[in-house]
Amino acid sequence: MEHENAVKEALNALYHHPDDTVRVQADRWLQNFQGTLDAWQASYSLPDLTWIFLGSIVADNLLHDSSSNLETLIFCSQTLRSKVQRDFEELPPGAFQKLRQSLTVLPFQAIVTLLKKFHKGPPKVRTQISIAVAALAVHVPAADWGDGGIVSWLRDEMNMHPEYVPGFLELLTVLPEETFNYKIAARPDRRRQFENELTSQMEAALSILTACLNIIELKEQVLEAFASWLRLRHGIPGAVLACHPLVHSALSSLNCDPLSDASVNVISELIHHTASPSSGGISAQTPLIQVIVPQILSLKAHLRDSSKDEEDVKAIGRLFADVGDSYVELIATGSDESMVIVHALLEVTAHPEFDIASMTFNFWHSLQLTLTKRDSYISLGSEASIEAERNRRQHVFRPAYENLVSLVGFRVQYPEDYQDLSYEDLKEFKQTRYAVADVLTDAASILGGDTTLKILYMKLLEANAQPGNGFQEWRPAEAILFCIWAISNYVSVVEAEVMPQVMALLQNLPQQAQLLQTACLLVGAYSKWLNAAPASVSILPSIIRILMSGMGASEDCAAAAALAFRHICDDCRKNLCGYFEDLFTIYCMAINGGSGYKVSAEDSLNLVEALGMVVTELPLDQARSALEKLCLLAASPLEEAAKEDLDKKHARELTVHIDRFAFLFRYVNHPEAVAAEINKHWAIFRVIFDARPWDMRTMEALCRACKYAVRTSRRYIINTIGEMLAKIQFHYQQHHQPCFLYLSSEVIKIFGSDPSCADYLKNLIETLFAHTTCLMTSIKEVTARPDIADDCFLLASRCLRYCPHLFIPSHIFSPIVDCAIIGMTVQHREACHSILTFLSDIFDLEKSVNEEQFKRIRDNVIIPRGATITRILISSLAGALPSSRLDTVTYALLALTRTYGLQAVGWAKATVSLIPRTAVTETESAKFLQGLSDAAYGADVNSLIGHAEELSDVCRRNRTVQELVQAALKPLELNLVAPVS
């Protein structure tokens, strides 16, 4: 009684107390209660049983208490459901059978009693109790329910207690749904058995549902249950379903007004069922398809019926979309029957409501892929036959895709009240535009970009030809320009009929921000066409003027203009070489805010990149001069800042200029010129290194600039590299900036095999790694510095690849391996991936290095630690790391096993033997170890992946098991073997 009152008080506080703090405390208390013994242990007097299978005596009493309100009932039913799902294994062996045999008020009987009590609702409570019984069925083999399993048990209960049929129908509905509910802590083998049990009981389930059809008020519920069972995709012959009373009931309900949701769900599942390989595929299901599709096609008129409820129209659209998606390969043959479906789908696409029209978008994409991919025609044999059939089919579907272009274009038009749109509405509108853009690219794949462009251009002329328009009503024109932008990758660079006229039209557009922004995007998208155009040199100045207008219109428009500027300078760089001074002037105005330009610091980097590409095309002498001017523009503000107190500067005041250096060093492909500039400006770089080594943002920007200077200049930067490395080593020991490590990675990649740099690099490696191993002596310290761990082990992997002769024989190799072992279970995704990849690279050393001395050193380090590494890897599979890391962990284990063979399998056996048999059975352990043994002999990697996934599922099936396994393996408490000297 004390617990019952506490639960009621907590629920009352959660839902009704005015104080947020009290509500949070109540929520926390209720969550804790659900996980405690009080929520599970009952006090029924039954010999030999201390744990009784009822979610809780508290939950049970409250569910039976007539004074319990809805909130209490929902909470208690959820408690019951969650305990059955997660903690069934807390029952002692054989408890379920004893409870089933009892005639007193025991857990099984009590749950059935609850199911009967709430057979008329409340619906949420009834559903939770039904899910609890379904979860029980997942755990308990069919034999324990009596002959025929739970479905036969249900049939008997419904025959004995017809008044409780609604509650039992809900249970029959959720049963197949729980097959794939991984919240239920069932072992993988048991889950597969349950699916097979339900599949074998399909006929009995459908027989129950057919009998219930006679109860008119239960028809919707019966059809929902039927839809649920169809999701099992059991191969019921199409001829059987075609004449089945449940199917005919669902089809007849399609003519109801309003439309029956349950019947729509059934027909949708039937469509998916007919296309499922497990059901024999379309050929085996032809009788059913011939019954379903004509009934759906008969609904086409409702799409144009304005009096029809929108939800009904949406349901009809869904059925048409399902037909298209499921039978796309059949439709792609272009038969007369399939074209009837295509025309119906075009009507759905034409519906004014985007939510309805967009249901067909996936079909148009799938059809396009089917029509264009070669695999669709491979059975035809010869290339001539394949090409002939492909052309025939594409010719058949051309009118449909031409129609499609006209149908979707208007949907990207800005609404009249676009300025009043909320952030969320504007976001949704942009998503709509991109969805339409994808459909247009599908159309262009079939029609060809040039043909699609002509269709859109005619729409553009129509928009401009409206009385009194002349582009003053900008929204229709902007929509068409957006569509033309969308298909840019499909329009030929030699198209000479439409694009010259489009480019001419752009020069006469009104200065409206959204229109100008789309014009700038279009110009950038057609940069390759501009480069190939016969009149390219004469067109480019007018195009640049459009972009200059865009830079002054708005921030969004300026961003689009800067991006277009980059594309044009990339593709038209040779034609722009003679205009460098003009481009440089534009750049200066943009970064200084002259002429009202609104280019942000971030977008200005597109302009830097653009000029860098043009400089690359200049002869070396001219490139030196041009790069010098650009670098001076970036260096001057930094030098001015250095005259003041750099410590007091905001990082952004420095990084905006350093980033411009980085982009110049990255995109100007003149190694000598870049080396000259980094040497010239190294003084200011040195000052910033020394003044702000504590500032992560500034150091990251500076290291990024140095990285690109090293990457581009390569050997030409040799005079500066020594001092650069000295700065890295000194400041890393003081300030531990991860960026010093990734700059070192670039240096190792470029100079790792250079004998003249060996002394520098050996000192660099030993200094950085020695300091890092001192920083990370426990998993807690690795967790506190994930960025350092990430970059450290990326660097270590690069050392293995580019300078193994410096790294592997060094005294730091063994400590860095120990550091990796310490950090294997770090939860940070990137750090964990880098550590595991480094260890895999060591195990796979033969792939990159084939010198016996290195392999001997590797083995001397790894073999004494092999058992520890294996144990941590298996612990990671079993729950020490998130399941999303499974592939990376499995590969590391595979690499270890393939290198050390049966020795590694022995390490794994020793680890698995530590796991309690209540968590992992002998059979489950043996399967995993066999997969590992097979991998040691070179078996397919997929076999080990499957066994690793199964072991992971078993060990993670609920929190109790996961904690039990981790407590046995103790991955965070392992004592490392003393480093090998």
PDB file of N, CA and C in Angstrom, residues 773-852:
ATOM      1  N   THR A 773      51.663   9.834 -24.537  1.00  0.00           N
ATOM      2  CA  THR A 773      51.497   8.675 -23.648  1.00  0.00           C
ATOM      3  C   THR A 773      51.504   9.095 -22.184  1.00  0.00           C
ATOM      4  N   CYS A 774      52.201  10.159 -21.859  1.00  0.00           N
ATOM      5  CA  CYS A 774      52.166  10.672 -20.486  1.00  0.00           C
ATOM      6  C   CYS A 774      50.822  11.332 -20.165  1.00  0.00           C
ATOM      7  N   LEU A 775      50.186  11.907 -21.195  1.00  0.00           N
ATOM      8  CA  LEU A 775      48.885  12.564 -20.983  1.00  0.00           C
ATOM      9  C   LEU A 775      47.763  11.558 -20.792  1.00  0.00           C
ATOM     10  N   MET A 776      47.886  10.392 -21.419  1.00  0.00           N
ATOM     11  CA  MET A 776      46.765   9.445 -21.463  1.00  0.00           C
ATOM     12  C   MET A 776      47.174   8.110 -20.851  1.00  0.00           C
ATOM     13  N   THR A 777      47.206   8.068 -19.527  1.00  0.00           N
ATOM     14  CA  THR A 777      47.610   6.853 -18.820  1.00  0.00           C
ATOM     15  C   THR A 777      46.415   6.066 -18.295  1.00  0.00           C
ATOM     16  N   SER A 778      45.191   6.561 -18.561  1.00  0.00           N
ATOM     17  CA  SER A 778      43.981   5.844 -18.147  1.00  0.00           C
ATOM     18  C   SER A 778      42.866   6.168 -19.117  1.00  0.00           C
ATOM     19  N   ILE A 779      41.834   5.343 -19.105  1.00  0.00           N
ATOM     20  CA  ILE A 779      40.700   5.584 -20.004  1.00  0.00           C
ATOM     21  C   ILE A 779      40.028   6.911 -19.661  1.00  0.00           C
ATOM     22  N   LYS A 780      40.061   7.296 -18.401  1.00  0.00           N
ATOM     23  CA  LYS A 780      39.475   8.569 -17.995  1.00  0.00           C
ATOM     24  C   LYS A 780      40.186   9.728 -18.676  1.00  0.00           C
ATOM     25  N   GLU A 781      41.519   9.643 -18.760  1.00  0.00           N
ATOM     26  CA  GLU A 781      42.289  10.723 -19.402  1.00  0.00           C
ATOM     27  C   GLU A 781      42.094  10.719 -20.914  1.00  0.00           C
ATOM     28  N   VAL A 782      41.952   9.533 -21.503  1.00  0.00           N
ATOM     29  CA  VAL A 782      41.663   9.461 -22.951  1.00  0.00           C
ATOM     30  C   VAL A 782      40.303  10.081 -23.230  1.00  0.00           C
ATOM     31  N   THR A 783      39.328   9.783 -22.366  1.00  0.00           N
ATOM     32  CA  THR A 783      37.979  10.320 -22.531  1.00  0.00           C
ATOM     33  C   THR A 783      37.978  11.832 -22.406  1.00  0.00           C
ATOM     34  N   ALA A 784      38.844  12.359 -21.550  1.00  0.00           N
ATOM     35  CA  ALA A 784      38.906  13.808 -21.349  1.00  0.00           C
ATOM     36  C   ALA A 784      39.580  14.525 -22.509  1.00  0.00           C
ATOM     37  N   ARG A 785      40.378  13.782 -23.316  1.00  0.00           N
ATOM     38  CA  ARG A 785      41.105  14.409 -24.438  1.00  0.00           C
ATOM     39  C   ARG A 785      40.868  13.642 -25.738  1.00  0.00           C
ATOM     40  N   PRO A 786      39.624  13.515 -26.179  1.00  0.00           N
ATOM     41  CA  PRO A 786      39.355  12.674 -27.361  1.00  0.00           C
ATOM     42  C   PRO A 786      39.991  13.214 -28.642  1.00  0.00           C
ATOM     43  N   ASP A 787      40.077  14.541 -28.770  1.00  0.00           N
ATOM     44  CA  ASP A 787      40.672  15.102 -29.991  1.00  0.00           C
ATOM     45  C   ASP A 787      42.156  14.759 -30.091  1.00  0.00           C
ATOM     46  N   ILE A 788      42.846  14.781 -28.954  1.00  0.00           N
ATOM     47  CA  ILE A 788      44.259  14.406 -28.960  1.00  0.00           C
ATOM     48  C   ILE A 788      44.400  12.929 -29.315  1.00  0.00           C
ATOM     49  N   ALA A 789      43.540  12.088 -28.717  1.00  0.00           N
ATOM     50  CA  ALA A 789      43.587  10.652 -29.031  1.00  0.00           C
ATOM     51  C   ALA A 789      43.340  10.416 -30.520  1.00  0.00           C
ATOM     52  N   ASP A 790      42.366  11.100 -31.068  1.00  0.00           N
ATOM     53  CA  ASP A 790      42.020  10.946 -32.484  1.00  0.00           C
ATOM     54  C   ASP A 790      43.221  11.284 -33.360  1.00  0.00           C
ATOM     55  N   ASP A 791      43.768  12.480 -33.177  1.00  0.00           N
ATOM     56  CA  ASP A 791      44.869  12.930 -34.048  1.00  0.00           C
ATOM     57  C   ASP A 791      46.163  12.183 -33.768  1.00  0.00           C
ATOM     58  N   CYS A 792      46.369  11.764 -32.516  1.00  0.00           N
ATOM     59  CA  CYS A 792      47.578  11.015 -32.180  1.00  0.00           C
ATOM     60  C   CYS A 792      47.627   9.700 -32.941  1.00  0.00           C
ATOM     61  N   PHE A 793      46.521   8.972 -32.952  1.00  0.00           N
ATOM     62  CA  PHE A 793      46.552   7.640 -33.582  1.00  0.00           C
ATOM     63  C   PHE A 793      46.367   7.709 -35.095  1.00  0.00           C
ATOM     64  N   LEU A 794      45.806   8.812 -35.602  1.00  0.00           N
ATOM     65  CA  LEU A 794      45.876   9.046 -37.052  1.00  0.00           C
ATOM     66  C   LEU A 794      47.332   9.245 -37.462  1.00  0.00           C
ATOM     67  N   LEU A 795      48.075  10.013 -36.646  1.00  0.00           N
ATOM     68  CA  LEU A 795      49.500  10.219 -36.892  1.00  0.00           C
ATOM     69  C   LEU A 795      50.254   8.890 -36.798  1.00  0.00           C
ATOM     70  N   ALA A 796      49.925   8.089 -35.805  1.00  0.00           N
ATOM     71  CA  ALA A 796      50.609   6.805 -35.635  1.00  0.00           C
ATOM     72  C   ALA A 796      50.384   5.893 -36.845  1.00  0.00           C
ATOM     73  N   SER A 797      49.162   5.874 -37.371  1.00  0.00           N
ATOM     74  CA  SER A 797      48.891   5.063 -38.564  1.00  0.00           C
ATOM     75  C   SER A 797      49.689   5.563 -39.763  1.00  0.00           C
ATOM     76  N   ARG A 798      49.816   6.879 -39.859  1.00  0.00           N
ATOM     77  CA  ARG A 798      50.619   7.423 -40.969  1.00  0.00           C
ATOM     78  C   ARG A 798      52.092   7.062 -40.817  1.00  0.00           C
ATOM     79  N   CYS A 799      52.575   7.032 -39.580  1.00  0.00           N
ATOM     80  CA  CYS A 799      53.967   6.643 -39.357  1.00  0.00           C
ATOM     81  C   CYS A 799      54.200   5.198 -39.793  1.00  0.00           C
ATOM     82  N   LEU A 800      53.214   4.333 -39.519  1.00  0.00           N
ATOM     83  CA  LEU A 800      53.334   2.942 -39.965  1.00  0.00           C
ATOM     84  C   LEU A 800      53.432   2.856 -41.480  1.00  0.00           C
ATOM     85  N   ARG A 801      52.714   3.740 -42.159  1.00  0.00           N
ATOM     86  CA  ARG A 801      52.647   3.672 -43.614  1.00  0.00           C
ATOM     87  C   ARG A 801      53.825   4.368 -44.289  1.00  0.00           C
ATOM     88  N   TYR A 802      54.230   5.527 -43.776  1.00  0.00           N
ATOM     89  CA  TYR A 802      55.196   6.354 -44.507  1.00  0.00           C
ATOM     90  C   TYR A 802      56.607   6.338 -43.927  1.00  0.00           C
ATOM     91  N   CYS A 803      56.756   5.997 -42.642  1.00  0.00           N
ATOM     92  CA  CYS A 803      58.119   5.940 -42.093  1.00  0.00           C
ATOM     93  C   CYS A 803      58.237   4.848 -41.038  1.00  0.00           C
ATOM     94  N   PRO A 804      57.882   3.602 -41.402  1.00  0.00           N
ATOM     95  CA  PRO A 804      57.985   2.512 -40.424  1.00  0.00           C
ATOM     96  C   PRO A 804      59.414   2.329 -39.915  1.00  0.00           C
ATOM     97  N   HIS A 805      60.395   2.679 -40.737  1.00  0.00           N
ATOM     98  CA  HIS A 805      61.796   2.524 -40.343  1.00  0.00           C
ATOM     99  C   HIS A 805      62.185   3.461 -39.209  1.00  0.00           C
ATOM    100  N   LEU A 806      61.432   4.544 -39.043  1.00  0.00           N
ATOM    101  CA  LEU A 806      61.687   5.466 -37.938  1.00  0.00           C
ATOM    102  C   LEU A 806      60.834   5.130 -36.715  1.00  0.00           C
ATOM    103  N   PHE A 807      59.634   4.620 -36.957  1.00  0.00           N
ATOM    104  CA  PHE A 807      58.646   4.459 -35.893  1.00  0.00           C
ATOM    105  C   PHE A 807      58.748   3.111 -35.183  1.00  0.00           C
ATOM    106  N   ILE A 808      58.730   2.023 -35.948  1.00  0.00           N
ATOM    107  CA  ILE A 808      58.635   0.699 -35.330  1.00  0.00           C
ATOM    108  C   ILE A 808      59.864   0.369 -34.470  1.00  0.00           C
ATOM    109  N   PRO A 809      61.095   0.647 -34.916  1.00  0.00           N
ATOM    110  CA  PRO A 809      62.251   0.308 -34.062  1.00  0.00           C
ATOM    111  C   PRO A 809      62.444   1.277 -32.883  1.00  0.00           C
ATOM    112  N   SER A 810      61.707   2.374 -32.863  1.00  0.00           N
ATOM    113  CA  SER A 810      61.937   3.385 -31.822  1.00  0.00           C
ATOM    114  C   SER A 810      61.448   2.897 -30.465  1.00  0.00           C
ATOM    115  N   HIS A 811      61.980   3.518 -29.424  1.00  0.00           N
ATOM    116  CA  HIS A 811      61.601   3.131 -28.063  1.00  0.00           C
ATOM    117  C   HIS A 811      60.159   3.511 -27.743  1.00  0.00           C
ATOM    118  N   ILE A 812      59.530   4.360 -28.576  1.00  0.00           N
ATOM    119  CA  ILE A 812      58.171   4.846 -28.293  1.00  0.00           C
ATOM    120  C   ILE A 812      57.101   3.908 -28.848  1.00  0.00           C
ATOM    121  N   PHE A 813      57.484   2.949 -29.696  1.00  0.00           N
ATOM    122  CA  PHE A 813      56.480   2.092 -30.339  1.00  0.00           C
ATOM    123  C   PHE A 813      55.673   1.288 -29.315  1.00  0.00           C
ATOM    124  N   SER A 814      56.376   0.651 -28.386  1.00  0.00           N
ATOM    125  CA  SER A 814      55.678  -0.143 -27.379  1.00  0.00           C
ATOM    126  C   SER A 814      54.769   0.709 -26.488  1.00  0.00           C
ATOM    127  N   PRO A 815      55.224   1.861 -25.971  1.00  0.00           N
ATOM    128  CA  PRO A 815      54.321   2.693 -25.153  1.00  0.00           C
ATOM    129  C   PRO A 815      53.094   3.200 -25.909  1.00  0.00           C
ATOM    130  N   ILE A 816      53.235   3.485 -27.215  1.00  0.00           N
ATOM    131  CA  ILE A 816      52.073   4.004 -27.941  1.00  0.00           C
ATOM    132  C   ILE A 816      51.060   2.887 -28.173  1.00  0.00           C
ATOM    133  N   VAL A 817      51.532   1.638 -28.294  1.00  0.00           N
ATOM    134  CA  VAL A 817      50.612   0.503 -28.371  1.00  0.00           C
ATOM    135  C   VAL A 817      49.870   0.355 -27.044  1.00  0.00           C
ATOM    136  N   ASP A 818      50.592   0.474 -25.931  1.00  0.00           N
ATOM    137  CA  ASP A 818      49.941   0.413 -24.616  1.00  0.00           C
ATOM    138  C   ASP A 818      48.907   1.518 -24.457  1.00  0.00           C
ATOM    139  N   CYS A 819      49.242   2.694 -24.955  1.00  0.00           N
ATOM    140  CA  CYS A 819      48.306   3.823 -24.892  1.00  0.00           C
ATOM    141  C   CYS A 819      47.051   3.517 -25.708  1.00  0.00           C
ATOM    142  N   ALA A 820      47.233   2.890 -26.850  1.00  0.00           N
ATOM    143  CA  ALA A 820      46.081   2.506 -27.682  1.00  0.00           C
ATOM    144  C   ALA A 820      45.211   1.497 -26.952  1.00  0.00           C
ATOM    145  N   ILE A 821      45.832   0.531 -26.278  1.00  0.00           N
ATOM    146  CA  ILE A 821      45.070  -0.476 -25.532  1.00  0.00           C
ATOM    147  C   ILE A 821      44.251   0.195 -24.434  1.00  0.00           C
ATOM    148  N   ILE A 822      44.857   1.152 -23.763  1.00  0.00           N
ATOM    149  CA  ILE A 822      44.140   1.887 -22.714  1.00  0.00           C
ATOM    150  C   ILE A 822      42.900   2.572 -23.282  1.00  0.00           C
ATOM    151  N   GLY A 823      43.013   3.121 -24.492  1.00  0.00           N
ATOM    152  CA  GLY A 823      41.937   3.937 -25.059  1.00  0.00           C
ATOM    153  C   GLY A 823      40.944   3.200 -25.933  1.00  0.00           C
ATOM    154  N   MET A 824      41.065   1.876 -26.055  1.00  0.00           N
ATOM    155  CA  MET A 824      40.211   1.134 -26.990  1.00  0.00           C
ATOM    156  C   MET A 824      38.719   1.313 -26.727  1.00  0.00           C
ATOM    157  N   THR A 825      38.346   1.473 -25.475  1.00  0.00           N
ATOM    158  CA  THR A 825      36.917   1.568 -25.153  1.00  0.00           C
ATOM    159  C   THR A 825      36.452   3.005 -24.968  1.00  0.00           C
ATOM    160  N   VAL A 826      37.220   3.962 -25.466  1.00  0.00           N
ATOM    161  CA  VAL A 826      36.769   5.358 -25.379  1.00  0.00           C
ATOM    162  C   VAL A 826      35.463   5.514 -26.163  1.00  0.00           C
ATOM    163  N   GLN A 827      34.529   6.262 -25.617  1.00  0.00           N
ATOM    164  CA  GLN A 827      33.202   6.362 -26.240  1.00  0.00           C
ATOM    165  C   GLN A 827      33.162   7.360 -27.400  1.00  0.00           C
ATOM    166  N   HIS A 828      34.114   8.270 -27.474  1.00  0.00           N
ATOM    167  CA  HIS A 828      34.167   9.254 -28.560  1.00  0.00           C
ATOM    168  C   HIS A 828      34.372   8.528 -29.889  1.00  0.00           C
ATOM    169  N   ARG A 829      33.460   8.765 -30.833  1.00  0.00           N
ATOM    170  CA  ARG A 829      33.439   7.963 -32.067  1.00  0.00           C
ATOM    171  C   ARG A 829      34.738   8.060 -32.854  1.00  0.00           C
ATOM    172  N   GLU A 830      35.189   9.283 -33.164  1.00  0.00           N
ATOM    173  CA  GLU A 830      36.364   9.440 -34.009  1.00  0.00           C
ATOM    174  C   GLU A 830      37.629   8.940 -33.314  1.00  0.00           C
ATOM    175  N   ALA A 831      37.755   9.237 -32.001  1.00  0.00           N
ATOM    176  CA  ALA A 831      38.938   8.778 -31.267  1.00  0.00           C
ATOM    177  C   ALA A 831      38.986   7.254 -31.242  1.00  0.00           C
ATOM    178  N   CYS A 832      37.863   6.638 -30.964  1.00  0.00           N
ATOM    179  CA  CYS A 832      37.785   5.175 -30.931  1.00  0.00           C
ATOM    180  C   CYS A 832      38.147   4.581 -32.292  1.00  0.00           C
ATOM    181  N   HIS A 833      37.618   5.175 -33.345  1.00  0.00           N
ATOM    182  CA  HIS A 833      37.890   4.670 -34.700  1.00  0.00           C
ATOM    183  C   HIS A 833      39.380   4.773 -35.018  1.00  0.00           C
ATOM    184  N   SER A 834      40.017   5.879 -34.650  1.00  0.00           N
ATOM    185  CA  SER A 834      41.442   6.055 -34.931  1.00  0.00           C
ATOM    186  C   SER A 834      42.280   5.042 -34.171  1.00  0.00           C
ATOM    187  N   ILE A 835      41.925   4.779 -32.903  1.00  0.00           N
ATOM    188  CA  ILE A 835      42.674   3.820 -32.090  1.00  0.00           C
ATOM    189  C   ILE A 835      42.543   2.418 -32.659  1.00  0.00           C
ATOM    190  N   LEU A 836      41.317   1.998 -32.953  1.00  0.00           N
ATOM    191  CA  LEU A 836      41.106   0.652 -33.479  1.00  0.00           C
ATOM    192  C   LEU A 836      41.731   0.484 -34.867  1.00  0.00           C
ATOM    193  N   THR A 837      41.685   1.547 -35.673  1.00  0.00           N
ATOM    194  CA  THR A 837      42.309   1.487 -37.006  1.00  0.00           C
ATOM    195  C   THR A 837      43.822   1.356 -36.884  1.00  0.00           C
ATOM    196  N   PHE A 838      44.412   2.082 -35.934  1.00  0.00           N
ATOM    197  CA  PHE A 838      45.860   1.975 -35.698  1.00  0.00           C
ATOM    198  C   PHE A 838      46.239   0.543 -35.311  1.00  0.00           C
ATOM    199  N   LEU A 839      45.490  -0.048 -34.384  1.00  0.00           N
ATOM    200  CA  LEU A 839      45.781  -1.422 -33.981  1.00  0.00           C
ATOM    201  C   LEU A 839      45.605  -2.383 -35.159  1.00  0.00           C
ATOM    202  N   SER A 840      44.556  -2.172 -35.958  1.00  0.00           N
ATOM    203  CA  SER A 840      44.350  -3.019 -37.148  1.00  0.00           C
ATOM    204  C   SER A 840      45.513  -2.870 -38.121  1.00  0.00           C
ATOM    205  N   ASP A 841      46.014  -1.647 -38.269  1.00  0.00           N
ATOM    206  CA  ASP A 841      47.161  -1.421 -39.164  1.00  0.00           C
ATOM    207  C   ASP A 841      48.406  -2.166 -38.664  1.00  0.00           C
ATOM    208  N   ILE A 842      48.564  -2.238 -37.349  1.00  0.00           N
ATOM    209  CA  ILE A 842      49.696  -2.997 -36.799  1.00  0.00           C
ATOM    210  C   ILE A 842      49.516  -4.483 -37.109  1.00  0.00           C
ATOM    211  N   PHE A 843      48.303  -4.994 -36.874  1.00  0.00           N
ATOM    212  CA  PHE A 843      48.050  -6.413 -37.152  1.00  0.00           C
ATOM    213  C   PHE A 843      48.243  -6.716 -38.640  1.00  0.00           C
ATOM    214  N   ASP A 844      47.862  -5.747 -39.487  1.00  0.00           N
ATOM    215  CA  ASP A 844      47.951  -5.922 -40.948  1.00  0.00           C
ATOM    216  C   ASP A 844      49.269  -5.384 -41.510  1.00  0.00           C
ATOM    217  N   LEU A 845      50.308  -5.351 -40.699  1.00  0.00           N
ATOM    218  CA  LEU A 845      51.556  -4.690 -41.107  1.00  0.00           C
ATOM    219  C   LEU A 845      52.096  -5.222 -42.420  1.00  0.00           C
ATOM    220  N   GLU A 846      51.878  -6.509 -42.669  1.00  0.00           N
ATOM    221  CA  GLU A 846      52.397  -7.115 -43.910  1.00  0.00           C
ATOM    222  C   GLU A 846      51.827  -6.461 -45.162  1.00  0.00           C
ATOM    223  N   LYS A 847      50.684  -5.835 -45.048  1.00  0.00           N
ATOM    224  CA  LYS A 847      50.077  -5.194 -46.225  1.00  0.00           C
ATOM    225  C   LYS A 847      50.859  -3.964 -46.680  1.00  0.00           C
ATOM    226  N   SER A 848      51.551  -3.298 -45.743  1.00  0.00           N
ATOM    227  CA  SER A 848      52.278  -2.077 -46.112  1.00  0.00           C
ATOM    228  C   SER A 848      53.790  -2.224 -45.984  1.00  0.00           C
ATOM    229  N   VAL A 849      54.252  -3.123 -45.130  1.00  0.00           N
ATOM    230  CA  VAL A 849      55.692  -3.297 -44.902  1.00  0.00           C
ATOM    231  C   VAL A 849      56.015  -4.784 -44.967  1.00  0.00           C
ATOM    232  N   ASN A 850      57.018  -5.125 -45.714  1.00  0.00           N
ATOM    233  CA  ASN A 850      57.336  -6.547 -45.870  1.00  0.00           C
ATOM    234  C   ASN A 850      58.764  -6.841 -45.422  1.00  0.00           C
ATOM    235  N   GLU A 851      59.201  -6.165 -44.352  1.00  0.00           N
ATOM    236  CA  GLU A 851      60.536  -6.398 -43.817  1.00  0.00           C
ATOM    237  C   GLU A 851      60.428  -7.218 -42.546  1.00  0.00           C
ATOM    238  N   GLU A 852      61.184  -8.308 -42.500  1.00  0.00           N
ATOM    239  CA  GLU A 852      61.061  -9.265 -41.406  1.00  0.00           C
ATOM    240  C   GLU A 852      61.397  -8.659 -40.056  1.00  0.00           C
TER     241      GLU A 852
END
